[in-house]
Coordinates of C-alpha atoms in Angstrom, one line a residue:
X1 CA -0.1 -0.2 -0.3
X2 CA 1.2 3.2 -0.6
X3 CA 1.0 5.3 3.0
X4 CA 0.5 8.8 0.7
X5 CA -1.2 10.6 4.0
X6 CA 0.7 13.2 3.8
X7 CA -1.4 15.9 2.0
X8 CA -4.5 13.5 1.3
X9 CA -7.1 14.9 -1.2
X10 CA -10.5 13.3 -0.8
X11 CA -12.9 14.5 -4.2
X12 CA -16.9 13.4 -3.5
X13 CA -20.7 15.1 -4.2
X14 CA -21.1 19.0 -2.7
X15 CA -24.4 19.6 -2.5
X16 CA -25.9 22.7 -4.2
X17 CA -29.5 23.9 -3.1
X18 CA -31.5 21.9 -6.2
X19 CA -28.7 18.7 -6.8
X20 CA -28.8 15.7 -3.3
X21 CA -25.1 15.7 -2.6
X22 CA -24.5 11.8 -3.1
X23 CA -28.0 9.7 -4.9
X24 CA -28.5 6.3 -5.8
X25 CA -28.8 4.5 -9.8
X26 CA -31.0 7.0 -11.9
X27 CA -32.1 10.6 -13.3
X28 CA -28.6 11.8 -13.4
X29 CA -27.6 14.3 -11.3
X30 CA -28.5 18.3 -12.8
X31 CA -26.5 21.2 -12.0
X32 CA -28.2 24.5 -11.9
X33 CA -27.7 25.5 -15.4
X34 CA -28.7 22.5 -16.2
X35 CA -25.4 20.6 -16.2
X36 CA -24.7 17.5 -16.1
X37 CA -22.5 17.3 -12.1
X38 CA -20.2 13.9 -11.8
X39 CA -18.4 13.4 -8.9
X40 CA -14.9 12.1 -7.6
X41 CA -13.9 10.9 -5.3
X42 CA -9.2 10.8 -4.4
X43 CA -7.2 10.8 -1.7
X44 CA -3.7 12.4 -1.4
X45 CA -2.7 14.9 -4.7
X46 CA -3.9 13.0 -8.3
X47 CA -2.4 16.5 -9.6
X48 CA -5.9 16.3 -11.4
X49 CA -6.7 19.6 -10.9
X50 CA -5.9 21.1 -13.6
X51 CA -7.4 19.1 -15.8
X52 CA -10.6 19.1 -14.6
X53 CA -10.5 22.2 -15.9
X54 CA -9.3 21.4 -19.0
X55 CA -12.1 18.3 -18.7
X56 CA -15.6 20.7 -19.6
X57 CA -13.8 23.5 -21.0
X58 CA -14.4 20.6 -23.1
X59 CA -17.0 19.2 -22.5
X60 CA -20.1 22.1 -21.1
X61 CA -22.4 19.6 -20.1
X62 CA -20.3 18.5 -17.6
X63 CA -19.6 20.1 -13.7
X64 CA -17.5 18.2 -12.3
X65 CA -17.4 18.7 -8.1
X66 CA -14.0 17.7 -6.0
X67 CA -14.4 17.9 -1.8
X68 CA -11.3 17.6 -0.3
X69 CA -10.0 15.5 3.2
X70 CA -7.3 15.2 5.5
X71 CA -6.7 11.5 5.1
X72 CA -6.3 8.4 2.6
X73 CA -7.5 5.8 5.5
X74 CA -10.9 8.3 5.8
X75 CA -11.7 7.9 2.5
X76 CA -11.8 4.1 2.3
X77 CA -13.0 3.7 5.5
X78 CA -16.0 6.1 3.6
X79 CA -16.0 4.2 0.4
X80 CA -17.1 1.1 2.9
X81 CA -19.5 1.8 4.8
X82 CA -21.3 4.0 1.3
X83 CA -20.8 0.3 -0.5
X84 CA -22.8 -1.0 2.4
X85 CA -25.5 1.4 2.4
X86 CA -25.5 1.2 -1.2
X87 CA -26.1 4.8 -1.7
X88 CA -23.7 7.2 -1.0
X89 CA -21.2 7.2 -3.7
X90 CA -19.3 9.4 -5.2
X91 CA -19.7 8.1 -9.4
X92 CA -16.2 7.9 -9.7
X93 CA -14.1 7.1 -6.4
X94 CA -10.3 6.1 -5.9
X95 CA -8.9 3.0 -4.5
X96 CA -5.0 2.6 -3.0
X97 CA -3.6 -0.7 -4.0
X98 CA -3.2 -1.8 -0.9
X99 CA -8.0 -1.6 -0.7
X100 CA -8.1 -3.1 -3.5
X101 CA -8.4 -6.7 -2.5
X102 CA -11.6 -5.3 -0.3
X103 CA -12.9 -4.0 -4.1
X104 CA -12.0 -6.9 -5.0
X105 CA -14.2 -9.0 -3.6
X106 CA -17.1 -6.4 -3.4
X107 CA -16.3 -6.7 -7.6
X108 CA -20.4 -7.3 -8.1
X109 CA -21.2 -3.9 -7.3
X110 CA -18.6 -1.8 -9.8
X111 CA -18.8 -1.3 -13.0
X112 CA -17.3 -3.6 -15.5
X113 CA -15.3 -0.5 -17.5
X114 CA -15.1 -3.3 -20.2
X115 CA -18.3 -2.4 -20.6
X116 CA -19.3 0.9 -20.2
X117 CA -15.7 2.6 -19.8
X118 CA -14.5 4.0 -24.0
X119 CA -14.6 0.7 -26.7
X120 CA -10.6 2.6 -27.2
X121 CA -10.1 1.9 -23.8
X122 CA -8.3 -1.4 -23.5
X123 CA -6.3 -3.0 -20.4
X124 CA -3.3 -3.0 -22.2
X125 CA -2.8 0.3 -22.8
X126 CA -1.3 -0.2 -19.3
X127 CA 1.9 -1.9 -17.6
X128 CA 0.5 -5.4 -18.1
X129 CA 0.8 -6.3 -13.5
X130 CA -1.2 -2.9 -12.9
X131 CA -4.1 -3.7 -15.0
X132 CA -4.1 -7.0 -14.2
X133 CA -5.0 -6.7 -10.1
X134 CA -7.7 -5.0 -11.0
X135 CA -9.3 -8.0 -13.1
X136 CA -11.4 -10.8 -11.8
X137 CA -11.2 -14.2 -12.7
X138 CA -13.7 -13.8 -15.1
X139 CA -12.3 -11.0 -17.0
X140 CA -14.2 -7.6 -15.0
X141 CA -12.0 -4.9 -15.2
X142 CA -13.0 -2.7 -12.4
X143 CA -10.6 -0.6 -12.0
X144 CA -8.6 2.4 -14.9
X145 CA -4.2 2.4 -13.2
X146 CA -3.3 5.7 -12.6
X147 CA -0.1 5.9 -10.5
X148 CA 2.9 3.3 -9.4
X149 CA 5.3 3.9 -6.8
X150 CA 8.3 2.6 -8.2
X151 CA 11.3 2.5 -6.0
X152 CA 14.5 4.0 -6.5
X153 CA 16.9 4.8 -2.9
X154 CA 17.7 8.5 -1.9
X155 CA 20.5 9.8 0.7
X156 CA 21.3 13.1 1.7
X157 CA 24.4 13.4 -0.3
X158 CA 26.9 16.0 2.7
X159 CA 25.7 13.2 5.2
X160 CA 27.7 10.4 3.8
X161 CA 29.8 12.7 2.5
X162 CA 31.1 13.6 6.3
X163 CA 30.7 9.9 6.8
X164 CA 34.0 8.9 4.2
X165 CA 31.5 7.6 2.5
X166 CA 30.5 7.6 -1.8
X167 CA 28.2 10.7 -1.8
X168 CA 27.6 10.4 -6.3
X169 CA 24.7 8.2 -7.9
X170 CA 27.9 6.7 -9.5
X171 CA 30.0 5.0 -6.9
X172 CA 26.2 5.0 -3.8
X173 CA 25.0 1.9 -5.6
X174 CA 26.9 0.1 -4.2
X175 CA 26.2 0.9 -1.0
X176 CA 22.8 0.1 -1.5
X177 CA 23.1 -3.3 -3.4
X178 CA 21.8 -5.5 -1.5
X179 CA 20.0 -4.6 2.0
X180 CA 23.0 -6.7 3.4
X181 CA 25.2 -3.4 2.3
X182 CA 22.1 -0.9 2.7
X183 CA 22.1 -2.0 6.5
X184 CA 26.2 -3.0 7.2
X185 CA 26.3 0.7 4.8
X186 CA 24.9 2.4 7.8
X187 CA 27.0 0.5 10.5
X188 CA 29.5 2.3 9.0
X189 CA 28.0 5.8 9.0
X190 CA 26.1 6.0 13.0
X191 CA 29.9 5.7 13.9
X192 CA 31.3 8.6 12.0
X193 CA 27.8 10.4 12.4
X194 CA 26.7 10.8 16.3
X195 CA 23.5 12.6 16.3
X196 CA 22.4 11.7 12.6
X197 CA 20.0 8.3 11.8
X198 CA 20.9 6.3 8.9
X199 CA 17.1 6.0 7.7
X200 CA 13.7 7.6 9.5
X201 CA 12.2 5.2 10.1
X202 CA 11.5 0.6 10.8
X203 CA 8.4 0.1 9.5
X204 CA 9.3 2.5 5.9
X205 CA 12.4 -0.1 5.7
X206 CA 10.2 -2.8 6.2
X207 CA 6.9 -1.7 3.5
X208 CA 10.1 -1.7 1.1
X209 CA 11.7 -4.6 1.4
X210 CA 8.6 -6.6 2.3
X211 CA 6.8 -5.2 -1.5
X212 CA 9.2 -6.7 -3.6
X213 CA 8.5 -10.1 -2.4
X214 CA 6.4 -12.6 -4.4
X215 CA 4.2 -13.7 -1.2
X216 CA 3.3 -10.9 1.0
X217 CA 1.0 -11.0 3.7
X218 CA -1.4 -12.8 2.0
X219 CA -1.1 -15.7 -0.8
X220 CA -2.6 -15.6 -4.2
X221 CA -5.9 -17.6 -2.1
X222 CA -6.7 -14.6 0.6
X223 CA -5.0 -16.9 2.6
X224 CA -3.3 -15.1 5.2
X225 CA 0.4 -16.2 5.5
X226 CA 2.4 -13.7 7.6
X227 CA 4.1 -17.1 10.0
X228 CA 4.8 -18.5 7.4
X229 CA 6.5 -16.7 4.5
X230 CA 10.5 -16.5 5.8
X231 CA 10.9 -13.4 3.7
X232 CA 9.1 -11.7 6.1
X233 CA 9.7 -12.8 9.3
X234 CA 13.4 -12.6 7.3
X235 CA 12.6 -8.6 7.3
X236 CA 11.1 -8.1 10.3
X237 CA 14.8 -9.6 11.6
X238 CA 16.3 -7.4 9.1
X239 CA 15.6 -4.1 10.9
X240 CA 14.9 -4.4 13.7
X241 CA 18.8 -5.8 13.9
X242 CA 19.1 -2.8 12.5
X243 CA 17.3 -0.3 14.8
X244 CA 19.4 -2.6 17.6
X245 CA 22.4 -0.7 16.7
X246 CA 20.8 2.9 16.0
X247 CA 20.2 3.2 12.5
X248 CA 16.6 4.4 12.9
X249 CA 15.9 8.2 13.9
X250 CA 12.1 7.3 14.7
X251 CA 10.2 9.3 13.1
X252 CA 6.5 7.8 12.5
X253 CA 6.4 8.4 8.2
X254 CA 4.2 11.3 8.4
X255 CA 4.4 12.2 11.6
X256 CA 4.9 16.4 12.2
X257 CA 8.7 14.9 14.2
X258 CA 9.5 13.0 10.7
X259 CA 8.6 16.6 8.8
X260 CA 10.8 18.2 11.2
X261 CA 13.3 15.2 10.4
X262 CA 13.7 16.5 6.8
X263 CA 14.2 19.3 7.7
X264 CA 17.1 19.4 10.1
X265 CA 18.8 16.9 9.0
X266 CA 18.3 13.7 11.4
X267 CA 18.8 11.3 8.8
X268 CA 20.3 10.3 5.6
X269 CA 18.2 8.1 3.4
X270 CA 15.4 7.1 2.7
X271 CA 13.2 4.8 0.7
X272 CA 11.8 6.9 -2.8
X273 CA 8.6 5.7 -5.0
X274 CA 8.5 8.3 -7.3
X275 CA 6.0 9.7 -5.0
X276 CA 8.4 10.7 -1.7
X277 CA 10.0 13.0 -3.6
X278 CA 8.4 15.7 -3.7
X279 CA 7.2 14.9 -0.1
X280 CA 11.3 15.5 0.3
X281 CA 11.7 18.5 -1.2
X282 CA 8.1 20.2 0.3
X283 CA 9.1 19.1 3.7
X284 CA 13.4 20.1 3.9
X285 CA 13.2 22.4 1.9
X286 CA 15.1 25.2 -0.3
X287 CA 17.4 25.6 2.7
X288 CA 17.9 21.5 1.9
X289 CA 18.0 22.0 -2.5
X290 CA 20.6 20.6 -3.6
X291 CA 21.8 18.1 -0.5
X292 CA 19.4 15.2 -1.4
X293 CA 20.1 12.6 -4.5
X294 CA 18.7 9.8 -6.0
X295 CA 20.2 7.3 -7.6
X296 CA 18.6 4.1 -9.9
X297 CA 20.0 1.7 -7.4
X298 CA 18.2 0.2 -4.6
X299 CA 18.7 -3.2 -3.1
X300 CA 18.0 -6.0 -4.0
X301 CA 16.7 -5.0 -7.6
X302 CA 13.7 -3.1 -7.8
X303 CA 10.1 -2.8 -7.2
X304 CA 6.3 -0.8 -7.0
X305 CA 5.3 1.0 -3.3
X306 CA 1.7 2.8 -3.7
X307 CA -0.7 3.2 -6.9
X308 CA -4.7 3.8 -7.1
X309 CA -7.2 3.2 -10.0
X310 CA -10.7 4.7 -10.5
X311 CA -13.6 2.5 -10.3
X312 CA -16.8 3.6 -11.3
X313 CA -19.5 1.8 -8.9
X314 CA -22.5 1.1 -10.2
X315 CA -24.6 2.9 -7.6
X316 CA -23.6 6.2 -9.1
X317 CA -26.3 7.9 -10.8
X318 CA -24.6 9.0 -14.3
X319 CA -22.2 5.1 -15.2
X320 CA -21.0 5.8 -19.0
X321 CA -20.0 9.5 -18.2
X322 CA -18.2 8.5 -15.2
X323 CA -16.5 5.5 -17.2
X324 CA -15.4 8.1 -19.8
X325 CA -13.8 10.8 -17.5
X326 CA -12.0 8.1 -15.0
X327 CA -10.4 7.2 -18.6
X328 CA -9.8 10.9 -20.0
X329 CA -7.8 10.9 -15.6
X330 CA -5.4 7.6 -16.7
X331 CA -5.1 8.1 -20.7
X332 CA -1.3 8.8 -20.8
X333 CA -1.6 12.0 -22.3
X334 CA -2.6 13.3 -18.7
X335 CA -0.7 11.7 -16.6
X336 CA 2.2 12.8 -17.8
X337 CA 0.7 16.0 -17.9
X338 CA -0.1 14.3 -13.7
X339 CA 3.2 13.8 -13.2
X340 CA 4.8 17.6 -14.6
X341 CA 2.3 18.4 -11.2
X342 CA 2.6 16.3 -8.3
X343 CA 5.0 13.4 -9.4
X344 CA 2.7 11.1 -9.7
X345 CA 4.4 8.2 -13.0
X346 CA 2.4 7.5 -14.8
X347 CA 1.6 3.8 -15.2
X348 CA 0.2 3.3 -18.7
X349 CA 2.3 2.2 -21.3
X350 CA 2.6 5.2 -24.0
X351 CA 3.2 7.3 -21.1
X352 CA 6.1 5.3 -19.4
X353 CA 8.2 6.4 -23.7
X354 CA 6.4 9.7 -23.7
X355 CA 9.9 12.0 -24.5
X356 CA 8.3 14.9 -22.0
X357 CA 8.5 12.3 -19.4
X358 CA 11.6 10.8 -19.8
X359 CA 13.3 14.6 -20.2
X360 CA 12.1 16.0 -17.2
X361 CA 13.9 17.3 -14.8
X362 CA 14.1 17.9 -10.9
X363 CA 16.2 20.7 -10.5
X364 CA 15.1 20.1 -6.2
X365 CA 17.7 16.6 -6.6
X366 CA 21.1 18.4 -8.3
X367 CA 18.8 18.3 -11.9
X368 CA 18.0 14.6 -12.4
X369 CA 17.0 13.0 -15.0
X370 CA 14.1 11.4 -13.0
X371 CA 11.1 10.9 -15.3
X372 CA 13.7 8.2 -17.4
X373 CA 15.3 7.3 -14.2
X374 CA 11.8 6.3 -12.1
X375 CA 10.9 4.5 -16.0
X376 CA 14.3 2.3 -15.4
X377 CA 12.9 1.4 -12.2
X378 CA 9.6 0.1 -13.6
X379 CA 11.0 -2.2 -16.4
X380 CA 12.5 -3.6 -12.7
X381 CA 8.9 -4.6 -11.4
X382 CA 7.6 -7.7 -13.1
X383 CA 5.2 -8.4 -11.2
X384 CA 2.4 -6.4 -9.0
X385 CA 2.7 -8.5 -5.6
X386 CA -1.0 -10.2 -4.1
X387 CA -2.6 -7.5 -2.0
X388 CA -5.7 -9.8 0.2
X389 CA -8.0 -8.7 2.1
X390 CA -7.1 -6.4 5.4
X391 CA -3.8 -6.0 3.4
X392 CA -3.7 -2.2 3.7
X393 CA -5.1 -2.3 7.3
X394 CA -1.4 -5.1 8.3
X395 CA 0.6 -3.0 7.0
X396 CA -0.8 0.8 8.3
X397 CA -2.8 -0.9 11.9
X398 CA -0.7 -4.4 12.2
X399 CA 2.5 -4.0 11.8
X400 CA 4.2 -0.5 11.8
X401 CA 2.7 -0.4 15.3
X402 CA 4.3 -3.5 16.0
X403 CA 7.8 -1.8 15.1
X404 CA 7.3 1.8 15.7
X405 CA 7.2 -0.8 19.5
X406 CA 10.2 -2.1 18.7
X407 CA 11.6 2.1 18.5
X408 CA 10.3 2.3 21.2
X409 CA 12.2 -0.5 23.1
X410 CA 9.9 -3.1 23.3
X411 CA 11.7 -7.1 22.8
X412 CA 11.6 -8.0 18.8
X413 CA 10.2 -11.2 19.7
X414 CA 7.3 -10.0 21.9
X415 CA 6.9 -7.1 19.0
X416 CA 6.8 -10.4 16.4
X417 CA 4.5 -12.0 18.8
X418 CA 1.8 -9.6 18.8
X419 CA 1.8 -8.6 15.2
X420 CA 1.0 -11.8 14.4
X421 CA -1.9 -12.3 16.9
X422 CA -3.2 -8.9 15.5
X423 CA -2.7 -9.9 11.8
X424 CA -4.9 -12.8 12.3
X425 CA -7.3 -10.8 14.0
X426 CA -7.2 -7.7 11.2
X427 CA -8.2 -11.0 8.5
X428 CA -11.0 -12.3 9.7

């Protein structure tokens, strides 16, 4: 799951004096001036605000309504609550990958976009693993893919140099070749730079490691395998050992302390899905411009962390027009524009080959060609990890708190046993 909890955008229905805010399937919602009102619910920064205006300009009979809220978790809570109620959802609902399995279990409440969407929008537009994740066993396409999160590594050049470690993007790669070399470099760093940690939090490292595995918390039959999957326990042991050696800054991700940690240079490296570049720039601030760098090396290869879909619930009043809007927002041209606006990395094949994307330069990170760098990282991802029921809940509400408890002094074995039991509860 992508923890994009720092700034969250949720778009749903804002009632006008003459139009109900959310309704069941039936007659289309109309604005006071007679236009069809399309409502769209998303979370975080999808980069759509200017695109909404462009769509309305090209479709003068359409009015897009949005509502902003604070965090992503309430968005999904609202989604599943309204699914249970049978009414109240927006015409288009975004779903993050960590919650996708719960949506797929309720696929009969969502439109098949192969049936109601534009005829020229077919699954082969997307990376195969991206489209496959939103396709049911009987071939129904429940969501149009938005962004993805190919993994790279970000680091503070000045802090690595202070420790006598390589700091240029090419030579630093050997430090990030494997998780073993990464943690070994962390030992060297903390020995040379007292008071500065190697990474921000145990959960952020654990989540990146976990997302690299073929099998995660659940197997392909949606059976919980936390206890029987040795990769999960191996990740736990490696991360908690690094915590014991002082490599963690112990800063919960997206907290106020974590934000301040970027600004004050309290840690030297950061696992970096593509969307993290914008977070670092926003939190580290202009005073740290040029100090951060990103390299296309990532321990033990690559991986994907994050990504979402646009779905069309059957309870909506404007399902075909909603599907047209969702198809347009996720088209290659719009995916590139969204990347330029908010750094959301495209999942459509044509967008990944776009010259605009490949030539895009990030000045904050030393004028690195970030588009080309992350496009290359995408090629290292061969398949998406299966996300079973409660996958996002287990990551956010079970393992992240368990790892934080280790950072606060709890014994790793005791915290592990707690996590296993809590995972079992969440999976029921």
